[in-house]
Short mmCIF file of C-alpha atoms in Angstrom, two decimals:
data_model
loop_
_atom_site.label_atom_id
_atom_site.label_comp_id
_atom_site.label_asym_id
_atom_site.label_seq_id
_atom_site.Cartn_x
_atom_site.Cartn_y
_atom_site.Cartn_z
CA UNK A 145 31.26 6.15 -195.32
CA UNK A 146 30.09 3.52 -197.92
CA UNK A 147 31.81 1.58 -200.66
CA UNK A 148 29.33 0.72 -202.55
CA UNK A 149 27.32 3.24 -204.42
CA UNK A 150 23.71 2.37 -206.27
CA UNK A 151 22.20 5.03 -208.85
CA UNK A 152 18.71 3.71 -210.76
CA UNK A 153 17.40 4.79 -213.94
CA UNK A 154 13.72 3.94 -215.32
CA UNK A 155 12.87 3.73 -218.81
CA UNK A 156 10.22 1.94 -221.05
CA UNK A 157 8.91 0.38 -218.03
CA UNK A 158 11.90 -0.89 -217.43
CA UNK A 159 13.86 -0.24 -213.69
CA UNK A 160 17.44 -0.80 -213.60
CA UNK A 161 19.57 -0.50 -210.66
CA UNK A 162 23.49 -0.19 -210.76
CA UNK A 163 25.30 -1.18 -208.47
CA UNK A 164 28.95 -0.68 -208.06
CA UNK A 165 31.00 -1.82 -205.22
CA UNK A 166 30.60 -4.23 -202.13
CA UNK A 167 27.74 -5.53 -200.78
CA UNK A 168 27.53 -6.87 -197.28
CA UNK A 169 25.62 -6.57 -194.32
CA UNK A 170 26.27 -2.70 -194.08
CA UNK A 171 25.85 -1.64 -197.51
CA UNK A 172 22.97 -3.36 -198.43
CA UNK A 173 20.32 -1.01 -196.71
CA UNK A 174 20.82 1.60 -198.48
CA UNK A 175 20.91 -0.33 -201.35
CA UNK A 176 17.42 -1.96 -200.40
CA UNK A 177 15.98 1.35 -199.66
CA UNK A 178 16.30 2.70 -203.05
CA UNK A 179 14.78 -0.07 -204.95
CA UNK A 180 12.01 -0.30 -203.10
CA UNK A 181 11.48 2.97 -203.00
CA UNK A 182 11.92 3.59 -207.07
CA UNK A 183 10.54 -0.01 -207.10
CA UNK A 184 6.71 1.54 -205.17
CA UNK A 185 7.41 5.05 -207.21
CA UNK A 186 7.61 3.70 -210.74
CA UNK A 187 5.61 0.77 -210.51
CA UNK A 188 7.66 -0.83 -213.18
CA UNK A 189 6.76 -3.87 -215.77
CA UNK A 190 10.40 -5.44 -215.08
CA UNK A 191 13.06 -4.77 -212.61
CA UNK A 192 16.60 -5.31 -213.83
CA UNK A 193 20.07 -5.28 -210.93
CA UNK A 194 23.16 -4.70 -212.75
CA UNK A 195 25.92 -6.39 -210.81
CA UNK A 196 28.58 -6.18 -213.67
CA UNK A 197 30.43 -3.39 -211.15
CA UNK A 198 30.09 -5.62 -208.06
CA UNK A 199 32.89 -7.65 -207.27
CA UNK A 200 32.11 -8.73 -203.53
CA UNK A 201 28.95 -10.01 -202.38
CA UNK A 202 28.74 -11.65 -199.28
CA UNK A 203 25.23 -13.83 -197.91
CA UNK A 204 23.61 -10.07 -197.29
CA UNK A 205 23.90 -9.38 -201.08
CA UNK A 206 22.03 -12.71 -201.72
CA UNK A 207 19.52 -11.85 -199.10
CA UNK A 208 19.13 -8.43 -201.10
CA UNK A 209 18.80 -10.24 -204.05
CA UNK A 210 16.37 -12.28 -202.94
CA UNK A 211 14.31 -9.78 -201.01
CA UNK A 212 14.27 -7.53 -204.01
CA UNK A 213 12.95 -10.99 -206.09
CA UNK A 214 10.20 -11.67 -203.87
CA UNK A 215 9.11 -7.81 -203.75
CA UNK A 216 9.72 -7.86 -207.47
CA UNK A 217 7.25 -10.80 -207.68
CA UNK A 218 4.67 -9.16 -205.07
CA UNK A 219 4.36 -6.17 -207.27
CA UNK A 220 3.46 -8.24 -210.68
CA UNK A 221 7.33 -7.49 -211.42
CA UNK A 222 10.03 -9.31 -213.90
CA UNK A 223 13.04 -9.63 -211.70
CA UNK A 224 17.02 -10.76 -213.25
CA UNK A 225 20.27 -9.64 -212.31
CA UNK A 226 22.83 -9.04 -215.15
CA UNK A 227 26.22 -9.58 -215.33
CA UNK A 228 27.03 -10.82 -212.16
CA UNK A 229 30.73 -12.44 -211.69
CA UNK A 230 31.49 -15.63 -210.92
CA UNK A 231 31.90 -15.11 -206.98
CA UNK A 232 27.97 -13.61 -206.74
CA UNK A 233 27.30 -16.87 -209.09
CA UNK A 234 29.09 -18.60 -206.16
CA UNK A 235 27.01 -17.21 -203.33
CA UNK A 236 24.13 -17.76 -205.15
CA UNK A 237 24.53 -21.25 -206.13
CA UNK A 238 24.92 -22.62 -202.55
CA UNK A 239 21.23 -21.81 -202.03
CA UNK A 240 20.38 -23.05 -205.52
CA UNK A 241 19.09 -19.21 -206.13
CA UNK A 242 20.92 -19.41 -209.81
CA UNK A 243 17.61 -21.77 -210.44
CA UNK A 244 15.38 -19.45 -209.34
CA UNK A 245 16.63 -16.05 -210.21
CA UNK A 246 17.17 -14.91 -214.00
CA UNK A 247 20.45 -14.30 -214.77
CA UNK A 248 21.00 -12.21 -218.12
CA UNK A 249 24.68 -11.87 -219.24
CA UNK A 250 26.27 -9.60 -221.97
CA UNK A 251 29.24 -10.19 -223.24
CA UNK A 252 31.49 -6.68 -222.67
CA UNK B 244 46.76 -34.37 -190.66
CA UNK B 245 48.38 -31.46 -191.94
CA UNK B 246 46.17 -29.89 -189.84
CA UNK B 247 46.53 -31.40 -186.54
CA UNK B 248 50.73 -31.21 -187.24
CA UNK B 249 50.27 -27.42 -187.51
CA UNK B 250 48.56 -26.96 -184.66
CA UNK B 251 51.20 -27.93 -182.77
CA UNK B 252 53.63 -26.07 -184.66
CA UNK B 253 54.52 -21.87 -184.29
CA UNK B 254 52.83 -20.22 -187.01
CA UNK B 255 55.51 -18.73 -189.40
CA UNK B 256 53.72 -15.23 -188.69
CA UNK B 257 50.24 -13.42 -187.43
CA UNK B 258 48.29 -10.94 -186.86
CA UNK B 259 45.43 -9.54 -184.65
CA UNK B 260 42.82 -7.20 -184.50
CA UNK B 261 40.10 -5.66 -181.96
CA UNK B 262 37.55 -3.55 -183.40
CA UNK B 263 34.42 -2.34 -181.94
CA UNK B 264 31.24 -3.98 -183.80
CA UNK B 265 30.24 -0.63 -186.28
CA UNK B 266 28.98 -2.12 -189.36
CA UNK B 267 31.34 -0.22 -191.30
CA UNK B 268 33.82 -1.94 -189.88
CA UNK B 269 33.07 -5.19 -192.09
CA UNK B 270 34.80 -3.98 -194.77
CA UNK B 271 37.84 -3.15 -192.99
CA UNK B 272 37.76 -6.67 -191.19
CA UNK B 273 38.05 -8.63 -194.49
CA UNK B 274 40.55 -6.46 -196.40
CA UNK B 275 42.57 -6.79 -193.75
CA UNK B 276 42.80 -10.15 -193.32
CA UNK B 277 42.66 -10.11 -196.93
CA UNK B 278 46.14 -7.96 -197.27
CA UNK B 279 47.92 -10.33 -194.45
CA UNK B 280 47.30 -13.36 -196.35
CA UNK B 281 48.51 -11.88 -199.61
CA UNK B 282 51.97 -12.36 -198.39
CA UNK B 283 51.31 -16.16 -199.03
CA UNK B 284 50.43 -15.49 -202.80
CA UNK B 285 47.30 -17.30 -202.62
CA UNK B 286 45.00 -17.79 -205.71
CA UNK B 287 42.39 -14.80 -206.72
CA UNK B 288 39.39 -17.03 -206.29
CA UNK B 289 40.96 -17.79 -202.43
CA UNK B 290 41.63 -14.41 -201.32
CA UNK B 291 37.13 -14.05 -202.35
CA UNK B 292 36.63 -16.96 -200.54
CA UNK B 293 38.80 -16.23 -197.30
CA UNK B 294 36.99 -12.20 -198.04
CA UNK B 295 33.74 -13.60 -197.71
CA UNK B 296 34.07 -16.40 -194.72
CA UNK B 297 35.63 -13.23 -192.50
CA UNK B 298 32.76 -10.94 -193.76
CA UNK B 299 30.00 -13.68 -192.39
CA UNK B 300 31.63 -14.16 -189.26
CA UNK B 301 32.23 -10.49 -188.40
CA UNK B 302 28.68 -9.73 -189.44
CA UNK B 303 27.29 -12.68 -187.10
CA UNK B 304 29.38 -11.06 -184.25
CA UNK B 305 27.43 -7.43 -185.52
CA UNK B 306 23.97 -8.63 -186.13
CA UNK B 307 23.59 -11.51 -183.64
CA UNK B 308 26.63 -11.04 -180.97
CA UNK B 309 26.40 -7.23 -179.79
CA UNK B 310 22.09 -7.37 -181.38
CA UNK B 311 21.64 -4.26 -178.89
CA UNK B 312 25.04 -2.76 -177.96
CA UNK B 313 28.53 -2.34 -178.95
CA UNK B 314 31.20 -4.82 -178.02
CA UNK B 315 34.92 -5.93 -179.29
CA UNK B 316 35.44 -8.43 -181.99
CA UNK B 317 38.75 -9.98 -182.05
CA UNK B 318 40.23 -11.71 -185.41
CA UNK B 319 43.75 -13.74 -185.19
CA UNK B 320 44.63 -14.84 -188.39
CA UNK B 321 47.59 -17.10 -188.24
CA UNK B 322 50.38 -18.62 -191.10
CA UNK B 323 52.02 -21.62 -191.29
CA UNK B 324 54.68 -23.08 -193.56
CA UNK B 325 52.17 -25.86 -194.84
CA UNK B 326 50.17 -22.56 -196.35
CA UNK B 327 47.47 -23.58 -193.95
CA UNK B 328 45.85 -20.23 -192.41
CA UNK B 329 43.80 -19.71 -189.45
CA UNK B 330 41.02 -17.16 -188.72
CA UNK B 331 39.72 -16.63 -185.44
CA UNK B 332 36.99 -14.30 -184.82
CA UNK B 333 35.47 -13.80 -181.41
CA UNK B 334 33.21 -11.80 -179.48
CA UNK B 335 31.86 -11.04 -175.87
CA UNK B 336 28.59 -10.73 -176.90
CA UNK B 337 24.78 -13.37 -176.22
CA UNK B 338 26.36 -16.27 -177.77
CA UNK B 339 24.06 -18.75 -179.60
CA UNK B 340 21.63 -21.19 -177.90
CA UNK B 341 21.44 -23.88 -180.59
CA UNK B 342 24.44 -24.18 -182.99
CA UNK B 343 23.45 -26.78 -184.58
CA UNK B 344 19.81 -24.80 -185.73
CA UNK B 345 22.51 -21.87 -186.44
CA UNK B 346 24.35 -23.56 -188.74
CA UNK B 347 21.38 -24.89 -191.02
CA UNK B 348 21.19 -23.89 -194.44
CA UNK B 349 18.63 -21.29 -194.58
CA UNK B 350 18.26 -21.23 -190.87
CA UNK B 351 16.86 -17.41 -190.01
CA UNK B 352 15.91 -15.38 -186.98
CA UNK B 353 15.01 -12.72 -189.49
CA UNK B 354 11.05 -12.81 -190.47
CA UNK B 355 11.48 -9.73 -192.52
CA UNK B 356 12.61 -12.08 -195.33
CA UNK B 357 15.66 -9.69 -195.95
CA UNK B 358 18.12 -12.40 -194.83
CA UNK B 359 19.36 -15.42 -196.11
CA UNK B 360 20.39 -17.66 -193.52
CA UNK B 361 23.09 -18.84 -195.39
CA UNK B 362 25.69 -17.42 -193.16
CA UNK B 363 27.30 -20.41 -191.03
CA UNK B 364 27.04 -22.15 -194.91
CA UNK B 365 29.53 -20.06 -197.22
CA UNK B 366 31.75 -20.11 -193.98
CA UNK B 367 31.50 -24.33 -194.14
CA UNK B 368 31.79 -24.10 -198.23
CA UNK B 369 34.55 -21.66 -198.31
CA UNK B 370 36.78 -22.75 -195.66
CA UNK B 371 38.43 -26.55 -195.04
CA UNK B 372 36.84 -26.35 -191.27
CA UNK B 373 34.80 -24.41 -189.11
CA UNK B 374 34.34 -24.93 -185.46
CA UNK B 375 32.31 -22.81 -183.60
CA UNK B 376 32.36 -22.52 -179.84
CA UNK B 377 29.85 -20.61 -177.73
CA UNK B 378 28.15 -20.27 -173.93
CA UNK B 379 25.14 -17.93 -173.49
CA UNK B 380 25.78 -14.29 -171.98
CA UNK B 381 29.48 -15.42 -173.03
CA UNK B 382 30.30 -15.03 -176.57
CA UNK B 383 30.97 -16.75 -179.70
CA UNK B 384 34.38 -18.34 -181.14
CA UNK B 385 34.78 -19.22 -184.39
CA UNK B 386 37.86 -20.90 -186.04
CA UNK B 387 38.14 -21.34 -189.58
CA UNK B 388 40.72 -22.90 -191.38
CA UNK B 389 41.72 -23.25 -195.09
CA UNK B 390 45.18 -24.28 -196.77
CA UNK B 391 46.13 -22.79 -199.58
CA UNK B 392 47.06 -24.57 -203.04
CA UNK B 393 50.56 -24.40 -203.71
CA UNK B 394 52.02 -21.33 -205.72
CA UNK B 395 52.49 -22.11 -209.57
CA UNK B 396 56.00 -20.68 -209.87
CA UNK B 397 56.44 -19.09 -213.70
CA UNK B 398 59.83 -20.20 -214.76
CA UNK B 399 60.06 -19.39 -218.40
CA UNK B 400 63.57 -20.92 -218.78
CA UNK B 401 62.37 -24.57 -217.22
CA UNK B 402 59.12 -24.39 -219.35
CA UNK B 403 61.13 -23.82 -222.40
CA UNK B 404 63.41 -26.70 -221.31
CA UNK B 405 60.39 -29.02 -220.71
CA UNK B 406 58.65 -28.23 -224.26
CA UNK B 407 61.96 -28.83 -226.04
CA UNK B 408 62.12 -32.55 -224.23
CA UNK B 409 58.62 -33.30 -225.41
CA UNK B 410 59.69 -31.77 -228.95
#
């Protein structure tokens, strides 16, 4: 049983992972396993996680965030996150990871 | 203060909970404790905090407590009429050697990179006090407290009353 579901989509180079749900400690494997795996499989120019559907995020999410940045970084690889709400922007911001990571928000 | 006067006090109501430590089970911890506090109309952006301290502590008691087996976690959550409320989660499991090192910033066991470390620190930011109490090969307690801000009651009538005055 998960709540949190991921689905990816690749196009122009361009990986983008949605996520919608929760992620915590028990959800965020499987969500680490597809990236990486789409992320070795598509070899893509930029890397885009689309948090506009994720409304809880606990320190795992911001560990999977920034795991996914550094692999992101390994494999010559743009990394943001779009959309996330202001509790991820939260989590983020107490380890001064809103500096580091790009943040790219649409207005809906 | 207020905090030390309600510990002394009866809490106006409470709750507990044993679960065994399944991963899936962090979800269920914090929406839980989650729907309990509701009763005490707190604001959105508390009921994500409160959400998020529970889901670090439960997940310390999964990942760190019961590393190689299954054990109980216990949360009390506890009311009182100040709007202060009290988490308690426990567990039976290694305990931590150096709480101090466990509760820095960025402070790891994990090499894999995958973690953040920044556990014991959204607890600490989240919450008005943490205290954590542990013995090796004995377990971990960890007591969290936050009071709530006081409920903005909507009383068109008295607004209306109030803008006419200033009128």
């Amino acid at each position: 049983m998960s709540n949190c579901e991921i689905s990816m989509d690749e196009a122009k180079n361009i990986l983008t992972a949605y996520i919608i749900g929760d992620i915590d400690h028990h959800n965020a494997k499987p969500v680490r396993d597809k990236i990486d795996n789409a992320l070795y499989l598509y070899r893509p120019k930029e890397l885009l996680m689309d948090l506009s559907k994720v409304d809880f995020m606990d320190s795992s999410g911001l560990g999977l965030i920034l795991g996914r940045y550094t692999k992101a970084k390994e494999l010559q690889c743009e990394f943001a996150i779009l959309n996330p709400c202001d509790m991820v922007i939260k989590i983020l911001s107490l380890a001064g990871a809103d500096r580091i990571i790009r943040i790219i928000k649409e207005d809906a | 203060m207020s905090n030390t006067k309600s510990e002394r006090k009866k809490p106006d109501n409470e709750i507990k909970i044993e679960l065994p430590s399944y991963s899936v089970n962090e979800n269920m911890a914090r929406s839980a404790v989650a729907s309990f506090i509701a009763q005490l109309n707190p604001k959105l952006s508390e009921i994500a905090d409160i959400k998020c301290a529970v889901s670090e502590a439960v997940t310390n008691c999964i990942v760190h407590g019961y590393k190689d087996s299954i054990g109980k976690i216990t949360i009390s959550v506890k009311c009182y009429s100040d709007r202060t409320v009290k988490i308690e989660i426990c567990d039976k499991g290694c305990g931590i050697a150096d709480i101090e090192k466990a509760r820095t910033p960025l402070f790891t066991t994990d090499s894999s990179g995958e973690r953040s470390g920044m556990g014991f620190s959204v607890m600490e930011n989240f919450m008005d006090k943490v205290t954590v109490k542990s013995g090796l090969g004995k377990g971990t307690r960890i007591l969290m407290t936050k009071k709530l801000s006081p409920v903005m009651i909507f009383n068109p009538a008295e607004d209306e009353k109030k803008l006419n005055m200033s009128l």
